[in-house]
GROMACS .gro file of C-alpha atoms in nm:
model
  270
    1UNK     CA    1  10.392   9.956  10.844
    2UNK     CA    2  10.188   9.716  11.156
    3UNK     CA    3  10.161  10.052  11.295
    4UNK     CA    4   9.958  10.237  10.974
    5UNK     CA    5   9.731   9.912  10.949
    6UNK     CA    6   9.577  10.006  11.286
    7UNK     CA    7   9.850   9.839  11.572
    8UNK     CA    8  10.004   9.528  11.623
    9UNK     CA    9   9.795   9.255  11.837
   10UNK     CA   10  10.033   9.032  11.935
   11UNK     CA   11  10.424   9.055  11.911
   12UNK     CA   12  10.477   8.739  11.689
   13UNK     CA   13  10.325   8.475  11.488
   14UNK     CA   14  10.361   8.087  11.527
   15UNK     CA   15  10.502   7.954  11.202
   16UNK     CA   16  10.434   7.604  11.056
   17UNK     CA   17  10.752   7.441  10.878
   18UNK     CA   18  10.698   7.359  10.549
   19UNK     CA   19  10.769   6.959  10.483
   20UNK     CA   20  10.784   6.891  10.101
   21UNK     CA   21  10.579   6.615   9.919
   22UNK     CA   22  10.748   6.263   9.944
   23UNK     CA   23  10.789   6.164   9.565
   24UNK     CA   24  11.108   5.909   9.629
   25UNK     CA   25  11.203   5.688   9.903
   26UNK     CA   26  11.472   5.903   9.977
   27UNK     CA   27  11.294   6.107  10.049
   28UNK     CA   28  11.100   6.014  10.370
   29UNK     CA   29  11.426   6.020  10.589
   30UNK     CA   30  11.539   6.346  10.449
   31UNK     CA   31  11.244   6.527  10.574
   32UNK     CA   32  11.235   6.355  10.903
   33UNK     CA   33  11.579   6.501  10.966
   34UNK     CA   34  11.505   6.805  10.848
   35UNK     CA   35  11.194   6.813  11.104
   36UNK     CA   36  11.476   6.711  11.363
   37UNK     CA   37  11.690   6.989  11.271
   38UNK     CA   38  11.408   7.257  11.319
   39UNK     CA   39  11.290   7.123  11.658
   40UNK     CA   40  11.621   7.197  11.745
   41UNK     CA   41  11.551   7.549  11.640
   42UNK     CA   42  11.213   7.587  11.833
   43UNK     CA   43  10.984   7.503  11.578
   44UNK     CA   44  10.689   7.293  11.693
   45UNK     CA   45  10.437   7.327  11.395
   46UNK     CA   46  10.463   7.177  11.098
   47UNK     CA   47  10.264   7.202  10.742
   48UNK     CA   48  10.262   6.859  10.562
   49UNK     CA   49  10.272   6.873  10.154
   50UNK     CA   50  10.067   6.530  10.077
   51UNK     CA   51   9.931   6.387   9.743
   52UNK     CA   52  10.162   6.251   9.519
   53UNK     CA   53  10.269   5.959   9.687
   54UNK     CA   54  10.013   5.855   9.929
   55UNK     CA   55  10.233   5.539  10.033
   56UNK     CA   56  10.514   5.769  10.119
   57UNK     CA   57  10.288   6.053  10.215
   58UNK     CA   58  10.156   5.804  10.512
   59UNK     CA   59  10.547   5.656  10.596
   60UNK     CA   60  10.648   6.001  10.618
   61UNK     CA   61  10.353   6.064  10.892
   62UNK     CA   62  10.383   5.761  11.126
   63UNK     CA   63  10.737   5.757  11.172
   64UNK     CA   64  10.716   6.136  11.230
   65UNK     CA   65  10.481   6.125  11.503
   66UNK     CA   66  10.682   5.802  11.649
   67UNK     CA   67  11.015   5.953  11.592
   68UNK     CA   68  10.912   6.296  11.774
   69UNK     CA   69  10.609   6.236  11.982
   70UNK     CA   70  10.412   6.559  12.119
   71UNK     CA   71  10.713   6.723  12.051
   72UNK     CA   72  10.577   6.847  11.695
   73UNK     CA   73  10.226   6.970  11.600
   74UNK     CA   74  10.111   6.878  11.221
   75UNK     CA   75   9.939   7.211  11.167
   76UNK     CA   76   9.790   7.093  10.827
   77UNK     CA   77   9.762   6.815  10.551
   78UNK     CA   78   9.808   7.047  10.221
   79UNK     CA   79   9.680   6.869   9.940
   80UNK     CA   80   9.719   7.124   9.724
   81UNK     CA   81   9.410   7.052   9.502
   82UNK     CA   82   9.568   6.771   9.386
   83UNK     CA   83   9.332   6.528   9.481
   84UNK     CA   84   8.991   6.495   9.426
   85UNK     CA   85   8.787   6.518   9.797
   86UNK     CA   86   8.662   6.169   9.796
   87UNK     CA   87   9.060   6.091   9.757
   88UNK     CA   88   9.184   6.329  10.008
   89UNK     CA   89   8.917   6.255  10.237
   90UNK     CA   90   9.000   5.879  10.246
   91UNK     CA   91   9.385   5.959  10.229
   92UNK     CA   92   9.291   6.195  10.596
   93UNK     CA   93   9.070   5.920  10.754
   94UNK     CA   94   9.365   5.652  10.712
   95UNK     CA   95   9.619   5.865  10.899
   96UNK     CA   96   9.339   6.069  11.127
   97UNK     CA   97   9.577   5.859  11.458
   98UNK     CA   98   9.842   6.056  11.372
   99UNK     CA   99   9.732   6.355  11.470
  100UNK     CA  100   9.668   6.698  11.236
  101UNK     CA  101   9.542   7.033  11.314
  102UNK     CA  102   9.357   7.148  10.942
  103UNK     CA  103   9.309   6.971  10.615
  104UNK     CA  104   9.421   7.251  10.339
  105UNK     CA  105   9.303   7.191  10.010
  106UNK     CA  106   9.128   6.881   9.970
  107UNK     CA  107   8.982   6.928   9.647
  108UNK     CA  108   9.054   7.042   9.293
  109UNK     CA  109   9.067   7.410   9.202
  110UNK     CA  110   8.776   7.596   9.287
  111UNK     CA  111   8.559   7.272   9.311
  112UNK     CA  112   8.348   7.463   9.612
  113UNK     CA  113   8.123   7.129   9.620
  114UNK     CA  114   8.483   6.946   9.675
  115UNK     CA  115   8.522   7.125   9.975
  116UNK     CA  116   8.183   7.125  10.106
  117UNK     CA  117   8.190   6.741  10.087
  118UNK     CA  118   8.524   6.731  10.301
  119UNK     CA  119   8.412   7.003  10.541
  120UNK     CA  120   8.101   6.791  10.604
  121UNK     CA  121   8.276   6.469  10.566
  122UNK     CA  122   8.631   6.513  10.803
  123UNK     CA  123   8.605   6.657  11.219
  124UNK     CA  124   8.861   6.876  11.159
  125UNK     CA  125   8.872   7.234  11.001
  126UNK     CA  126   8.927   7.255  10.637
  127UNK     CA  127   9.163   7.580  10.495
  128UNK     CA  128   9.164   7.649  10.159
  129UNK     CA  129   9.418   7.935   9.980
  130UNK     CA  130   9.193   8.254   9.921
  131UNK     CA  131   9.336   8.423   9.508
  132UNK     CA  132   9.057   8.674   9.479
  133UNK     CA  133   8.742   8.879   9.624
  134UNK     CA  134   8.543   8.675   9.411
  135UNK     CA  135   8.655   8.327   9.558
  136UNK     CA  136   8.652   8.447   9.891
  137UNK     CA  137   8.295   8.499   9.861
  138UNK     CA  138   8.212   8.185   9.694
  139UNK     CA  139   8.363   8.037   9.988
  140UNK     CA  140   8.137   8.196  10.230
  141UNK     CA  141   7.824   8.208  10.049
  142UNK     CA  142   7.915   7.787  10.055
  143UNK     CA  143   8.045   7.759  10.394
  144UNK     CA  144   8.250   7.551  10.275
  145UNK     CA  145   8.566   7.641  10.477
  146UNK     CA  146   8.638   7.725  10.833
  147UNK     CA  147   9.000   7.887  10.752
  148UNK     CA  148   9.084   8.127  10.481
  149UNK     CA  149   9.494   8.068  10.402
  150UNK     CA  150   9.541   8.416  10.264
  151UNK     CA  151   9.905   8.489  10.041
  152UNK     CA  152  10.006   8.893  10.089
  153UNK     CA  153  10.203   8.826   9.785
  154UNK     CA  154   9.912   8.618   9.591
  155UNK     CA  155   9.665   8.838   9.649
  156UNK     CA  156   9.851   9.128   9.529
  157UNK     CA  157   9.974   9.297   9.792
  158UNK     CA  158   9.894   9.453  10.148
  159UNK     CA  159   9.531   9.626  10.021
  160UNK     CA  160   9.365   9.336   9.889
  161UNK     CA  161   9.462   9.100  10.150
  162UNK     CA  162   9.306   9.359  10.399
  163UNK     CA  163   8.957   9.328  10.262
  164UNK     CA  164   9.005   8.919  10.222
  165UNK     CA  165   9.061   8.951  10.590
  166UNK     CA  166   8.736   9.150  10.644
  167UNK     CA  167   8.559   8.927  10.450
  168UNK     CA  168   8.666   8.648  10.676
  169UNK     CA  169   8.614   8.847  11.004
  170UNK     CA  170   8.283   8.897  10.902
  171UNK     CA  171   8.167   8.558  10.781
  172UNK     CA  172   8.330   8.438  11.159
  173UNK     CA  173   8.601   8.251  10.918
  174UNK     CA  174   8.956   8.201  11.141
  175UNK     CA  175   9.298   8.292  10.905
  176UNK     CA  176   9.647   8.227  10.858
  177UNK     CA  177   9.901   8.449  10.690
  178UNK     CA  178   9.991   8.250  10.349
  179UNK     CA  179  10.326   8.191  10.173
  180UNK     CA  180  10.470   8.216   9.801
  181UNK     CA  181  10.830   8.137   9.990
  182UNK     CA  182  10.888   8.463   9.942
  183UNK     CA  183  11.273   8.621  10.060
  184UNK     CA  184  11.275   8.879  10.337
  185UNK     CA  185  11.120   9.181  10.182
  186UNK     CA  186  10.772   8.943  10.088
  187UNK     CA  187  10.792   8.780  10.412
  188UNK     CA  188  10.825   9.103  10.632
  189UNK     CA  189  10.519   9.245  10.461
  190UNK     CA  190  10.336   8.932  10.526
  191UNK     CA  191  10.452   8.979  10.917
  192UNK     CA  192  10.309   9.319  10.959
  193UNK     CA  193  10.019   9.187  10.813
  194UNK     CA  194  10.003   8.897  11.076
  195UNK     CA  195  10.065   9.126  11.337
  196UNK     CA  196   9.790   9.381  11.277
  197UNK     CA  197   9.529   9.110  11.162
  198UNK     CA  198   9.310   8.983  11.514
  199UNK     CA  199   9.138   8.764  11.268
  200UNK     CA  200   9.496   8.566  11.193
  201UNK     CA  201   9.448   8.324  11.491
  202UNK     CA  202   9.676   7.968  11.361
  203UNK     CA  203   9.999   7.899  11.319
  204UNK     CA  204  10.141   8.085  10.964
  205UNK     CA  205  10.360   7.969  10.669
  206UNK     CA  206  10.605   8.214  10.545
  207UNK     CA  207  10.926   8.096  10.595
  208UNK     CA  208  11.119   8.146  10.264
  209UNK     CA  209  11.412   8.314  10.404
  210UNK     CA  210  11.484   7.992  10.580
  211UNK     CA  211  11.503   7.794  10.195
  212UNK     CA  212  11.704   8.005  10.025
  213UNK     CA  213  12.120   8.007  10.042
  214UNK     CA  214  12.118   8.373  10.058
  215UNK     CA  215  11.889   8.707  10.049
  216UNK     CA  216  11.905   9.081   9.922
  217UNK     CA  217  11.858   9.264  10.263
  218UNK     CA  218  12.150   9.357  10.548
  219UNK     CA  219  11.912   9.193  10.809
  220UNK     CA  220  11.695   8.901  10.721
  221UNK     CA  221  11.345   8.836  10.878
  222UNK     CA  222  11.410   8.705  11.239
  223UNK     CA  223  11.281   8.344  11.331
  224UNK     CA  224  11.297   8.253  11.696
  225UNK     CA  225  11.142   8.006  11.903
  226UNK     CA  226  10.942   7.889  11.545
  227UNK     CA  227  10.792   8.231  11.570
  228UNK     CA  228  10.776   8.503  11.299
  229UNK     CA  229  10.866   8.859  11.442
  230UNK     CA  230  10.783   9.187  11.280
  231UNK     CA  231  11.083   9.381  11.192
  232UNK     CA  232  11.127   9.699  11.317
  233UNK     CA  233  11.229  10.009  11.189
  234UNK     CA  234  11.063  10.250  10.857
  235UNK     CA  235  10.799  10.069  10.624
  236UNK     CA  236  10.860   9.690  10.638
  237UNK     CA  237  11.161   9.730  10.840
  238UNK     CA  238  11.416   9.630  10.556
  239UNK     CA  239  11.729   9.759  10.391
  240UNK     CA  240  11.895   9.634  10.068
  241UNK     CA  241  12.232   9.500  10.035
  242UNK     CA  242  12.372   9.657   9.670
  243UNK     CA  243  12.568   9.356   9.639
  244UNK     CA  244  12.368   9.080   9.755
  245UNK     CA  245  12.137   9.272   9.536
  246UNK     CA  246  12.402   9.239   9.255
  247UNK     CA  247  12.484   8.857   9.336
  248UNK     CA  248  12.124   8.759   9.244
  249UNK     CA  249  12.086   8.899   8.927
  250UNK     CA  250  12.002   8.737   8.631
  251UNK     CA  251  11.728   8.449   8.529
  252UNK     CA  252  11.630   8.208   8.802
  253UNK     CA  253  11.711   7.838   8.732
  254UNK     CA  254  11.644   7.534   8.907
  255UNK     CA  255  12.035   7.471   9.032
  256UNK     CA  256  11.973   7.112   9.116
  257UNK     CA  257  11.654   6.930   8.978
  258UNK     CA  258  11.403   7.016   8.705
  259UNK     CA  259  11.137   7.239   8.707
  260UNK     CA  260  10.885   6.965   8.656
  261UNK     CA  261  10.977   6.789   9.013
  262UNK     CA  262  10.966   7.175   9.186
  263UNK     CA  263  10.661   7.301   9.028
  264UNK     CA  264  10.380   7.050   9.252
  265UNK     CA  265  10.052   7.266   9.263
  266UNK     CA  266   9.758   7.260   9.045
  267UNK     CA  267   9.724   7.605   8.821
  268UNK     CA  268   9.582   7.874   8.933
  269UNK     CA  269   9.330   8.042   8.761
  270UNK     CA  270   9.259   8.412   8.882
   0.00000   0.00000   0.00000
């Protein structure tokens, strides 16, 4: 498949851990040992969820960047349009010594004056997650961003998240490669796509194969190093397992918590 959307131009992708919002005290530690536990697998970047508790949110930061040092990168702040931008912005100033790479989503949905305000407000690039042609645009005509986070899997597949990337490469806009924590057959599509994209220049989030207990291929996607590689072989490189296939079946639940403490982004509107 990297090879039908014109090449690959690199042989892997950076990808930034995903560290989930702090919404108990418990939960602070858990998280730092789970960043311990992937530095021990080679990941250095990591994408912090932030904006339900901002007390937490800030704990969670500082002791991370004493704990580990240089040793990890903060790739992004992802407020997830939960936060108004005045909110976010002051919530980014008050940690801005910790150290972050990109402020995702500092505003609510499709508030393009939101982001415009923290774009000219914070000194460091502002990403926002790209749904549709017509946002894309609204972005640019703006300038309201200077990174377009674009989902293969919310954006409806491999074709439409080609022309968001042409939009971007034209409006001089720098990408990442976008997440719904999808299992390997989502997430190899999304690494052919990072691998044939110049314009996908920062560290990437799909990493759902790494969340989940088990998949539905022989051979998951392959992380090494904290890098994403495309998998080889026909189309997107992957080949079912019948019975793991068989094994996940049925309706999805929430095993171990309610939906209401999963489900932590504002609605999308398309």
């Amino acid at each position: 498949m990297c090879d039908l959307l014109g090449g690959a131009v690199r042989d892997s992708v950076p990808i930034a851990y995903p560290i989930f919002r702090q919404q108990h005290e418990e939960d602070v530690e858990r998280n730092l040992a789970m960043v311990e536990r992937r530095i021990g697998e080679g990941f250095e970047f990591f994408r912090v969820y932030v904006g339900r508790r901002l007390d937490l949110d800030e704990r969670f930061l500082r002791t991370a960047r004493e704990r580990f040092g240089d040793r990890i990168t903060i790739k992004s702040l992802d407020f997830s349009n939960l936060l108004d931008a005045k909110a976010a912005c002051n919530f980014a100033e008050r940690v801005a010594d910790v150290g972050f790479d990109l402020v995702e989503a500092p505003a609510p949905n499709h508030d393009v004056r939101g982001l415009v305000y923290a774009r000219n407000r914070l000194p460091v690039p502002i990403s926002e997650h790209v749904y549709g042609f017509r946002w894309a645009l609204d972005l640019v005509a703006a300038d309201a961003v200077d990174v377009f986070n674009v989902s293969v899997i919310a954006i409806g597949g491999i074709t439409p998240a080609r022309r968001i990337f042409a939009i971007a490469e034209a409006a001089g806009k720098s990408c990442l490669v976008g997440t719904t924590q999808e299992l390997s057959v989502g997430t190899a599509a999304a690494a052919h796509v990072a691998m044939a994209m110049p314009s996908v220049t920062l560290a990437s989030d799909p990493v759902g194969p790494l969340l989940y207990t088990r998949d539905v291929v022989a051979d998951p996607v392959r992380y090494t190093g904290g890098r994403l590689h495309v998998p080889s072989g026909p189309g997107l490189g992957m080949r079912f397992d019948p019975e793991l296939v068989k094994a996940s079946a049925g309706p999805l639940t929430w095993a171990a918590t309610s939906a209401a403490a999963v489900v932590d982004r504002q609605e999308v509107t398309r």
